[in-house]
XYZ file of C-alpha atoms in Angstrom:
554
model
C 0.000 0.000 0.000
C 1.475 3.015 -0.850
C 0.450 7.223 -0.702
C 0.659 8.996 -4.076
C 3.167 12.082 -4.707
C -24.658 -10.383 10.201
C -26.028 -13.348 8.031
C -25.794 -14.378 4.428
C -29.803 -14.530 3.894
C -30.390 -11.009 4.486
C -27.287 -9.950 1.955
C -27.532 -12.258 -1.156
C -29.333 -9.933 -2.389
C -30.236 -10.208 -6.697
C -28.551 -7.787 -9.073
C -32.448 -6.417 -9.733
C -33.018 -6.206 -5.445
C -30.340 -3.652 -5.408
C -30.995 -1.472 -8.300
C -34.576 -1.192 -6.834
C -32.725 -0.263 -3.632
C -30.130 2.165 -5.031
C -33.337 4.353 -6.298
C -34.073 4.956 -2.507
C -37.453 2.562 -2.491
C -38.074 0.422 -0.500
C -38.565 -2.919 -2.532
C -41.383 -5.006 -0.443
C -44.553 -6.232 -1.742
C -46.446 -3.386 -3.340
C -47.858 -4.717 -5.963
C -45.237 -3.457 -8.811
C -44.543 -5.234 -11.814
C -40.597 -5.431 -11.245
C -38.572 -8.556 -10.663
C -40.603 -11.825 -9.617
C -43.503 -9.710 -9.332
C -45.510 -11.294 -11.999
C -45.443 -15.045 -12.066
C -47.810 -16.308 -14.005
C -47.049 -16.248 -17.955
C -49.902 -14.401 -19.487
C -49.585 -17.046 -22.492
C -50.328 -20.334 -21.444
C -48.466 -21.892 -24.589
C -45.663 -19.505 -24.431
C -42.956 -21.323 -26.348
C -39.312 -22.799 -24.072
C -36.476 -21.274 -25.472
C -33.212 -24.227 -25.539
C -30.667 -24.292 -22.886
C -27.125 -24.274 -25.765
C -29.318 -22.477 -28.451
C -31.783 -19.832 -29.164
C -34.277 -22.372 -30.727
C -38.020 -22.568 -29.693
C -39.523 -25.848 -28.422
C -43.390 -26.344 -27.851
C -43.287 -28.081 -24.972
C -40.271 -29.268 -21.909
C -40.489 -33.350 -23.731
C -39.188 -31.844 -26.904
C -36.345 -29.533 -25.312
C -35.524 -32.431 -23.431
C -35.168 -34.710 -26.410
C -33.574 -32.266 -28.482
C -30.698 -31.861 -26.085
C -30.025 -35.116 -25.237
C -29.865 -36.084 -28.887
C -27.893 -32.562 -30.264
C -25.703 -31.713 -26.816
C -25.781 -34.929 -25.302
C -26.598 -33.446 -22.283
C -29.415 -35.086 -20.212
C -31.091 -32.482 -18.043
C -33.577 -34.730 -16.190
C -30.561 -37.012 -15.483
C -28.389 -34.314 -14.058
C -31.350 -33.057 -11.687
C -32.176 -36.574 -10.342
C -28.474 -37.616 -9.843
C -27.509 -34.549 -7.832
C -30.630 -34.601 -5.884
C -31.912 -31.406 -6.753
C -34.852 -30.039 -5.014
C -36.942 -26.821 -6.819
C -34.971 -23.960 -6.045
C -31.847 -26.401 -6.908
C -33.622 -27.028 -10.575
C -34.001 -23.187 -10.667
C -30.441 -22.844 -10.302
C -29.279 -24.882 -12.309
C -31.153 -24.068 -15.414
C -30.062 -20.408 -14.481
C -26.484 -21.439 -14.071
C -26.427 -23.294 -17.269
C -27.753 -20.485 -19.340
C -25.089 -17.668 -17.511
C -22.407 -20.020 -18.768
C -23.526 -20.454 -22.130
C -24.608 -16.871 -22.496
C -20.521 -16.347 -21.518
C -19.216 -19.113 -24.357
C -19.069 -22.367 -22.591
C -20.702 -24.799 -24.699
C -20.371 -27.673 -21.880
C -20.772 -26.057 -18.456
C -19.320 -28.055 -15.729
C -22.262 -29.697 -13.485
C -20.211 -32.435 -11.976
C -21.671 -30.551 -8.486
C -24.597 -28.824 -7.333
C -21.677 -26.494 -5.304
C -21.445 -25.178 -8.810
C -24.183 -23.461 -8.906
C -25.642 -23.186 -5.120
C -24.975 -19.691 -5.018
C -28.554 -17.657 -4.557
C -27.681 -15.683 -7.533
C -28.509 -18.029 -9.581
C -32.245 -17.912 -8.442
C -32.433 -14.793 -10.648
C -33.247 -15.719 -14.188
C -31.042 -15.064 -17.245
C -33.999 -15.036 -19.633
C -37.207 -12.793 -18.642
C -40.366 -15.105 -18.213
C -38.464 -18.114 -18.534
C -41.347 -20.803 -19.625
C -38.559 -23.782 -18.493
C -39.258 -22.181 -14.717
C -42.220 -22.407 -14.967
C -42.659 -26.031 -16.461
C -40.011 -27.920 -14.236
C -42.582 -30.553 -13.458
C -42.433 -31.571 -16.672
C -38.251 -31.886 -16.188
C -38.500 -34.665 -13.676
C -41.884 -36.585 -15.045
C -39.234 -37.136 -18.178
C -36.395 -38.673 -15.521
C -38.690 -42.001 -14.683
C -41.525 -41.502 -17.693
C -44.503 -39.769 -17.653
C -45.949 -42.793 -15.422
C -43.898 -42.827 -12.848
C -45.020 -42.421 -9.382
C -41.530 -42.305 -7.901
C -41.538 -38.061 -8.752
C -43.362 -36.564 -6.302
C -45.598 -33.160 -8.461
C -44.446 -29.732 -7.256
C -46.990 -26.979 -7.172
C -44.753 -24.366 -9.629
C -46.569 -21.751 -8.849
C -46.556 -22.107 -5.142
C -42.650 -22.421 -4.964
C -42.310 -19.831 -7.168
C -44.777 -17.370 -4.667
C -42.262 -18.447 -2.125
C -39.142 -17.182 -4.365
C -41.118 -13.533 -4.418
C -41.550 -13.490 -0.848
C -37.948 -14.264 -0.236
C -36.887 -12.035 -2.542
C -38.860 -9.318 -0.911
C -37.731 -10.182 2.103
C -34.189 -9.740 1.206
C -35.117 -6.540 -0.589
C -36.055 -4.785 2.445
C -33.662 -6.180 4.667
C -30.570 -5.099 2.025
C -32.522 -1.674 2.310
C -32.539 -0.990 5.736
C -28.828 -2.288 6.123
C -27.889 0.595 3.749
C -29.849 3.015 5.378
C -27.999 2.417 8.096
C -24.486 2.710 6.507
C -25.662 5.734 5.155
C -27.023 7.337 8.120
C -23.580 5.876 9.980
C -21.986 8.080 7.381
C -24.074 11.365 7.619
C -23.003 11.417 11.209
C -19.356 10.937 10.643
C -19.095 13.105 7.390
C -20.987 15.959 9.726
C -18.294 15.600 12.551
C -15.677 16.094 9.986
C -17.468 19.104 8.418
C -17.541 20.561 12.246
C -13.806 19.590 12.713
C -11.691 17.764 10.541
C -9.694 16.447 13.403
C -12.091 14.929 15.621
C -11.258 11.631 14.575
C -8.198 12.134 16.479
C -9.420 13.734 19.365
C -13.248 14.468 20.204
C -12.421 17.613 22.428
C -10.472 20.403 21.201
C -9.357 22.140 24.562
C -6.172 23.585 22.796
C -4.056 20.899 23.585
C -1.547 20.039 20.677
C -1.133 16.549 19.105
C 1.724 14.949 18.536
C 3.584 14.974 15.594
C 2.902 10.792 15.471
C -1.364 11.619 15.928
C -1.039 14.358 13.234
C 0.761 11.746 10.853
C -1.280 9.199 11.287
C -4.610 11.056 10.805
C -3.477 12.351 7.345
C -1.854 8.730 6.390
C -5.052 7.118 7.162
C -7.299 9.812 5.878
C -5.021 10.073 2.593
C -6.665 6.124 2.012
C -10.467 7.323 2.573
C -10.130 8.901 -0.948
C -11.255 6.237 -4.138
C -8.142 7.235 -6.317
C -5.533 6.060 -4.156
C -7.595 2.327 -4.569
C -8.262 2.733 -7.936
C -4.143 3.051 -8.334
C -3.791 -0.415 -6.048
C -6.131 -2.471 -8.018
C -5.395 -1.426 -11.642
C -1.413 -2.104 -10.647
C -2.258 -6.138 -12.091
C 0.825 -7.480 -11.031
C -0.067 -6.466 -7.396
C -3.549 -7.416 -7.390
C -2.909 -10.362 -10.153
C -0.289 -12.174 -7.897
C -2.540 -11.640 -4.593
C -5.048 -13.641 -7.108
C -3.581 -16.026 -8.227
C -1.882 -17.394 -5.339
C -5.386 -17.639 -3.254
C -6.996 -18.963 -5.621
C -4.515 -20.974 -6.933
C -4.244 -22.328 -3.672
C -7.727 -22.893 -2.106
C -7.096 -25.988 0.101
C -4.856 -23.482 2.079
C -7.950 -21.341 2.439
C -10.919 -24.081 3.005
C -12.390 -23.813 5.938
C -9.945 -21.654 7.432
C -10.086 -18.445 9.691
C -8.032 -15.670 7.622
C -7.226 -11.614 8.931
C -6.602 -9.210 6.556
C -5.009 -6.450 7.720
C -5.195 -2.792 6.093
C -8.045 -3.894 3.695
C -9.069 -1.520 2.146
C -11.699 -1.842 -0.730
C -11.918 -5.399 0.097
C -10.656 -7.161 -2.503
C -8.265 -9.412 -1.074
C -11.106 -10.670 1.486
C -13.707 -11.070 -1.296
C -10.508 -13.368 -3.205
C -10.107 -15.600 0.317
C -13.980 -16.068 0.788
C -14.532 -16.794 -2.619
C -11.477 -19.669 -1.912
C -13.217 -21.213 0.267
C -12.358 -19.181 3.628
C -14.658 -20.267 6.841
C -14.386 -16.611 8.180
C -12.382 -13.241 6.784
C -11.995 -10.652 9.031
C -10.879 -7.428 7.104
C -9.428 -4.407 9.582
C -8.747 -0.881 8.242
C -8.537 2.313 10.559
C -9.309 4.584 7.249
C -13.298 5.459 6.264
C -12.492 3.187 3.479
C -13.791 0.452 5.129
C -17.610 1.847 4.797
C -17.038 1.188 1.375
C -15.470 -2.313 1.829
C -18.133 -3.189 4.109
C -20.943 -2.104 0.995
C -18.519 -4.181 -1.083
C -18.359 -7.480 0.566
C -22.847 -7.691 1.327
C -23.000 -6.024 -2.262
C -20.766 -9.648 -3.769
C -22.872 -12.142 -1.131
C -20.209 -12.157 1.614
C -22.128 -10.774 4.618
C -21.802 -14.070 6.493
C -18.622 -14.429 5.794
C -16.646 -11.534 6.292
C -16.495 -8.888 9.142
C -15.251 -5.610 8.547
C -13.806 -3.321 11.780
C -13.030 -0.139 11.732
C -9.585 0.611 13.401
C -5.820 0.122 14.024
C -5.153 -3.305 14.781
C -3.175 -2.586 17.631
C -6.418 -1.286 19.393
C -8.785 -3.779 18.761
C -10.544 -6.634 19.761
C -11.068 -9.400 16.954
C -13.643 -11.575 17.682
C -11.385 -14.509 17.051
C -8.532 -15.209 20.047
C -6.592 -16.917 16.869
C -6.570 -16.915 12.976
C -4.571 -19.464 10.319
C -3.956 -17.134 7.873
C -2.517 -13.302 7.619
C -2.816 -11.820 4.304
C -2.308 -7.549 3.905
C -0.758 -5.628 1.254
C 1.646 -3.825 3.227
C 4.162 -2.371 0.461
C 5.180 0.893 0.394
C 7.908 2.787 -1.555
C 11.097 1.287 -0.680
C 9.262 -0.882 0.913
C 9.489 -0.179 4.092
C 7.592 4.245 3.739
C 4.742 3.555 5.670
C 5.990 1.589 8.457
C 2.528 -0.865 8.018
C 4.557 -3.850 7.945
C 5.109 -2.926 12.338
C 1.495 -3.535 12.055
C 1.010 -6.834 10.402
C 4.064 -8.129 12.910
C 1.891 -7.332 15.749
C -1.092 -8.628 14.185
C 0.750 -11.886 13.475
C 2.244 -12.158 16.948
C -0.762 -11.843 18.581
C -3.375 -13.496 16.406
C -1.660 -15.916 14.063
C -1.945 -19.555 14.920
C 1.219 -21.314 15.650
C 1.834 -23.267 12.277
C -0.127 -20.087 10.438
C 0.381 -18.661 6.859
C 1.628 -15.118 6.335
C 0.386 -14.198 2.414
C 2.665 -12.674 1.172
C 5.211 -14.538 2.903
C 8.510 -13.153 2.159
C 9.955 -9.646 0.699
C 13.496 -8.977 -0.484
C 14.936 -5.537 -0.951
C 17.880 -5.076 -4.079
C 20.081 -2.274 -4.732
C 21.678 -1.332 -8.247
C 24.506 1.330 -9.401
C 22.524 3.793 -11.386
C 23.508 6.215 -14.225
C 21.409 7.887 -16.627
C 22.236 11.557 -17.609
C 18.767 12.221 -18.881
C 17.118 11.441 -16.034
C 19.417 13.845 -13.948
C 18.779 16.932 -16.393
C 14.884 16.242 -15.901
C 15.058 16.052 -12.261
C 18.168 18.258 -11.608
C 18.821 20.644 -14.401
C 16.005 21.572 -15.367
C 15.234 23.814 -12.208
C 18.019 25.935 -13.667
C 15.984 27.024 -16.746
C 12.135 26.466 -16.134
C 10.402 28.872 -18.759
C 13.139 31.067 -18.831
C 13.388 31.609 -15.392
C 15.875 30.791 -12.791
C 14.888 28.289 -10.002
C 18.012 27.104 -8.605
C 16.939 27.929 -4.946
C 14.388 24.373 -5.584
C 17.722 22.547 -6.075
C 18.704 23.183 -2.353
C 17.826 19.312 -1.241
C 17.270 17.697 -4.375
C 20.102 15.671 -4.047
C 19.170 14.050 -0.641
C 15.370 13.869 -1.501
C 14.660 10.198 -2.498
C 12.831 10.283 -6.078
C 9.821 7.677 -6.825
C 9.647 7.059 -10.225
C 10.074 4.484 -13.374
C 13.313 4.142 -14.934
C 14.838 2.279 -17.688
C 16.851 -0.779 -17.678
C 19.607 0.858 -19.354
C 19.899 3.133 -16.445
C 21.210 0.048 -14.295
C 24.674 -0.271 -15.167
C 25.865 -3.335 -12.773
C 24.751 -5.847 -11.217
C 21.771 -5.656 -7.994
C 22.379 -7.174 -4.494
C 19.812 -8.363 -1.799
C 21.022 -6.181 1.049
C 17.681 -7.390 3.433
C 15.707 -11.017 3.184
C 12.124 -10.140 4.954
C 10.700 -13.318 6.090
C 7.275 -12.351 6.814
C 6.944 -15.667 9.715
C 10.138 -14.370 11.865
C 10.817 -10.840 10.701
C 10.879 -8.576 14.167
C 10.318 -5.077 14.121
C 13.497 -4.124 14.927
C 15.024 -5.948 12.389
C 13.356 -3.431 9.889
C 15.935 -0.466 11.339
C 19.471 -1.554 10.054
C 22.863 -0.609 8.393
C 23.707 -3.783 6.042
C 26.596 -4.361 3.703
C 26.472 -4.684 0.217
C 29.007 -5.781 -2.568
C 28.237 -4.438 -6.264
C 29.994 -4.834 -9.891
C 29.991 -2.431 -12.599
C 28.744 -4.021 -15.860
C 29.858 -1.126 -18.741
C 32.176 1.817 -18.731
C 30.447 4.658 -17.232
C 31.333 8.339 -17.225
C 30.363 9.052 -13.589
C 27.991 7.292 -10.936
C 24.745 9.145 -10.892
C 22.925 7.382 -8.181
C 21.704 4.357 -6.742
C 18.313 2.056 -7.534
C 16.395 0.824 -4.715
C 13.606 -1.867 -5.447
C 11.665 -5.076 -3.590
C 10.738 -8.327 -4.906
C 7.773 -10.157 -3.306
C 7.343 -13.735 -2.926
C 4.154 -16.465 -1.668
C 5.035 -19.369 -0.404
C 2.604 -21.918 0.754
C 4.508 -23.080 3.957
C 5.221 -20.926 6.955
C 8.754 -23.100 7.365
C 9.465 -22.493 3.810
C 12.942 -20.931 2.963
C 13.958 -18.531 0.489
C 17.219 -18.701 -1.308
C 19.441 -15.500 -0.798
C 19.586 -14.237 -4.435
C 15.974 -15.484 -5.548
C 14.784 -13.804 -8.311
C 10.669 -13.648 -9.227
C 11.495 -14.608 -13.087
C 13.006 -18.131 -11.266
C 10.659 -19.066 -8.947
C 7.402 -18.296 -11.566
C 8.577 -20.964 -13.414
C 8.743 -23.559 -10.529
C 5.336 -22.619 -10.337
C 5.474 -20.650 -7.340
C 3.586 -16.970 -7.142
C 6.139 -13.355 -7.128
C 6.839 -10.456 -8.776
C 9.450 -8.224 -8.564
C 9.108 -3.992 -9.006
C 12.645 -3.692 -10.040
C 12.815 -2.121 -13.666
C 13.021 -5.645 -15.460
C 9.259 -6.650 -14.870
C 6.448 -4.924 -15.854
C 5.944 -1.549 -14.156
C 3.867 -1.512 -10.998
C 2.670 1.876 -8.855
C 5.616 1.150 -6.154
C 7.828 2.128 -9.559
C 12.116 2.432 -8.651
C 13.181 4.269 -5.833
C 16.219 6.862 -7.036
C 18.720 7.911 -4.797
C 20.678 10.878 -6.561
C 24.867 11.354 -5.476
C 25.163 14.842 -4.396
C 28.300 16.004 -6.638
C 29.570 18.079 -4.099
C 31.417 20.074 -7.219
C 34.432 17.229 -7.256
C 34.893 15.922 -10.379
C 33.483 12.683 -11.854
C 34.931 9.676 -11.559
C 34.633 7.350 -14.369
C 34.142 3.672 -13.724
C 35.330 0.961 -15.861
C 33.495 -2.833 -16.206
C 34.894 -4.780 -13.179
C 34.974 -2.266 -11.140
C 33.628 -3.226 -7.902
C 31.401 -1.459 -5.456
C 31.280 -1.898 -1.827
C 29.205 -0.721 0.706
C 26.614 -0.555 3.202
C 22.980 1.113 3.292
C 20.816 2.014 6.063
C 17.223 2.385 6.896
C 16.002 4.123 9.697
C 12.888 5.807 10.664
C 13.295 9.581 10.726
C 11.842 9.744 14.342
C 10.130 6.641 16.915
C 6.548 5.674 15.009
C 7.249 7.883 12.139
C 6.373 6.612 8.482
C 9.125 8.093 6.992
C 12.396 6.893 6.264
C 15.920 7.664 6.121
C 17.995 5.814 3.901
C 21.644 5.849 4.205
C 24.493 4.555 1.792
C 28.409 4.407 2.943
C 30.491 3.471 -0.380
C 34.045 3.276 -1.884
C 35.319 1.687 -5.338
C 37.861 -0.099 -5.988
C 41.365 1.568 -7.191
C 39.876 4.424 -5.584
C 40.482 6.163 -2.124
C 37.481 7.656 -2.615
C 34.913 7.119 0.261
C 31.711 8.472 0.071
C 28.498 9.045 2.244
C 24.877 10.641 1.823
C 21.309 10.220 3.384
C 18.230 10.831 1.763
C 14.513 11.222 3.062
C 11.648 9.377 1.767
C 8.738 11.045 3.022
């Protein structure tokens, strides 16, 4: 994550329940003609459109025959061997015509978990005659003699569908009343005094510089385009994917905490995998939204969404089996959220428990690239036609976030810190590490140095990762990573440039060979700060030359 520069019946609600709701109606029983309102066919002989076609059959016996014989697919078969009860017919028929309406000529119905979810109670066609004849389906299983089939009363079951529908209507309603009326109150605090989040009486005491931070880092993530940035970045939200559902038996049944959840899109990917419970924490007003999100997808009875640091509240689990939170920020470590997700994990993760992602490596490059030091340096010299050298007073110890070009790296990168999420301490995240580099081409002068992270998922919490592993090698062992380095696709994390101050001496060219040794700090700028100072110590060889700077990433 990164800043720019309850029950499941009354929330599966139908696509058509909450597009009455979003009108501000109330959606009971009044008699409209919406929906499942009318449910008896005005034409008795209304015609049954095919399940894998768009032909017209008379009657259920000759859709049935027809399919069989052109699909080989034997509806009244698939009903009697799964066991499926009305509402189960319903959704199948539905589920079978979503599929083929998306291309898939032979939907899977190996299972009736295929299709059990109460979406599928909507229908895909509008006054569906094969609803309304499913006696007629399982008459055909046995023969039109058989007294084995025990006659359902269509029209009473599909009464019942209205009512429920209704029901579910109103009860979607009033929740979002309530969310919205939730938000009135809070939006009207904030009009009164922006900072009463933070503190409900303003009796002139000042904050602390920690309380103001905070506020504005968790208010910066109540905004829609920071989480618009997140989810379009694909190879974030693509690997966070891929690897749950890639990987559902980790996820079955189990009890999972996602921490910093923003929209909710990681906890929507873990219930849909199969998660028992998902409880998704954010202390930003983001989590309104998330909570909308997850009853607005049919999760309501799955996950719970709290509002609030983690450190300060109560989960209503003592224990969970799996962590998962995007923590990420610039450099990896701006934002100081992964302190967060270690406490989270020390006091709620199981023993045995899966940390997703599950281990982080930061790299560091030699960097040169002239161009990119006019645009960012040189050009404050001449902007317009006007002088602005005063703006270059720090721009050499300001760290830059931005995408740069392979070319640009001109020597090998080093792991200078291995982050396994299971064991990592918070302390362990301030620290002055050495680092060994080679140049790869002749070079007129070092510009700068490339900071960047590579992320890895590993399905074990003993697993181990090798010192130098790269994303490119482990994705085709089949394992999940990605790297933001500039030799994978570009994410929103980009490179992190560190500019050498000249200090007016005279460049010193460097020759392929040459090698660079070193050692590079991070440390917070001040105790619970999110900011970061980042410091390199450095010499070269068949140099004397020694050389130190710090930069702020803030």
């Amino acid at each position: 994550m990164t800043i720019p520069i309850s029950s499941r019946a009354s929330l599966d609600v139908p696509s058509d329940a909450r597009s009455d709701i979003s009108d501000g109606t109330s959606s009971t029983n009044d008699g409209g003609d919406d929906g499942w309102e009318d449910i008896e066919p005005e034409d008795e002989s209304q015609s049954i459109i095919g399940l894998f076609s768009d032909d017209i059959y008379p009657d259920v016996r000759s859709l049935l025959k027809d399919t069989k014989e052109r699909y080989n697919f034997d509806l009244a078969k698939v009903q009697k061997d799964l066991g499926l009860d009305f509402f189960g017919t319903v959704k199948l028929i539905n589920y079978i015509r979503s599929e083929v309406k998306k291309g898939v000529q032979k939907p899977d119905v190996s299972s009736k978990s295929l299709f059990d979810d109460e979406a599928y109670l909507k229908p895909v066609i509008e006054d569906d005659a094969l609803l309304y004849n499913l006696d007629d389906i399982a008459s055909d299983a046995d023969g039109p003699q058989s007294e084995k089939v025990q006659k359902t009363d269509t029209e009473t079951q599909l009464r019942e569908v209205q009512e429920e529908l209704s029901r579910l209507q109103e009860q979607f309603f009033n929740y979002r009343l309530a969310v919205q009326q939730s938000l009135s109150v809070q939006l009207s605090k904030e009009d009164d005094d922006p900072l009463q989040g933070m503190n409900s009486a303003r009796d002139g005491a000042s904050r602390s510089m920690t309380e103001e931070v905070d506020y504005d880092y968790f208010k910066s993530y109540s905004y829609n385009a920071i989480h618009e940035s997140m989810l379009k970045d694909t190879v974030r939200t693509d690997a966070y994917r891929d690897f749950i559902y890639d990987h559902k038996g980790l996820f079955k049944g189990k009890t999972v905490l996602d921490v910093g959840c923003g929209t909710g899109i990681l906890s929507m990917f873990c219930a849909k995998a199969g998660a028992k419970r998902v409880i998704a924490v954010d202390n930003s007003a983001i989590i309104e939204k998330a909570r909308l999100n997850v009853f607005a997808n049919g999760f309501g009875d799955v996950i719970t969404c709290i509002r609030g640091k983690i450190e300060e509240i109560k989960l209503p689990v003592s224990q969970v089996d799996i962590i998962v939170s995007e923590w990420m920020g610039y450099g990896l470590l701006f934002e100081a959220m992964l302190d967060s997700v270690i406490w989270a994990r020390d006091r709620y993760l199981a023993p045995g428990g899966l940390m997703v992602p599950s281990h982080a490596t930061l790299r560091i490059a030699p960097f040169a690239d002239a161009d990119f030091v006019d645009s960012h340096v040189s050009f404050w010299r001449n902007v317009y036609g006007f002088d602005m050298s005063s703006m270059l007073e720090s721009v050499h110890h300001e760290a830059i976030i931005a995408p740069t070009k392979t070319s640009s790296v001109v020597g090998d990168s080093a792991v200078f810190l291995q982050l396994p999420l299971h064991t990592i301490t918070v302390k362990e995240l301030s620290f002055l590490k050495p680092f060994e580099l080679t140049i790869a081409d002749d070079v007129p002068r070092l510009d700068g140095w490339l900071i960047w992270f590579d992320i890895f998922f590993m399905t074990s919490p003993t697993a181990k990762l090798k010192d130098d592993a790269l994303p490119s090698e482990l994705r085709k062992e089949g394992f999940v990573a990605f790297t933001t380095g500039p030799f994978g696709p570009e994410t929103h994390w980009q490179q992190c440039v560190l500019l050498i101050d000249p200090e007016g001496e005279k460049p010193v060219p460097l020759q392929k060979g040459h090698v660079i040794r070193g050692e590079i700090g991070y440390q917070k700028k001040e105790k619970d700060a999110r900011a970061l100072d980042i410091e390199i110590r450095w010499s070269i060889d068949d140099h004397s030359l020694k050389r130190h700077q710090t930069w702020s990433l803030q």
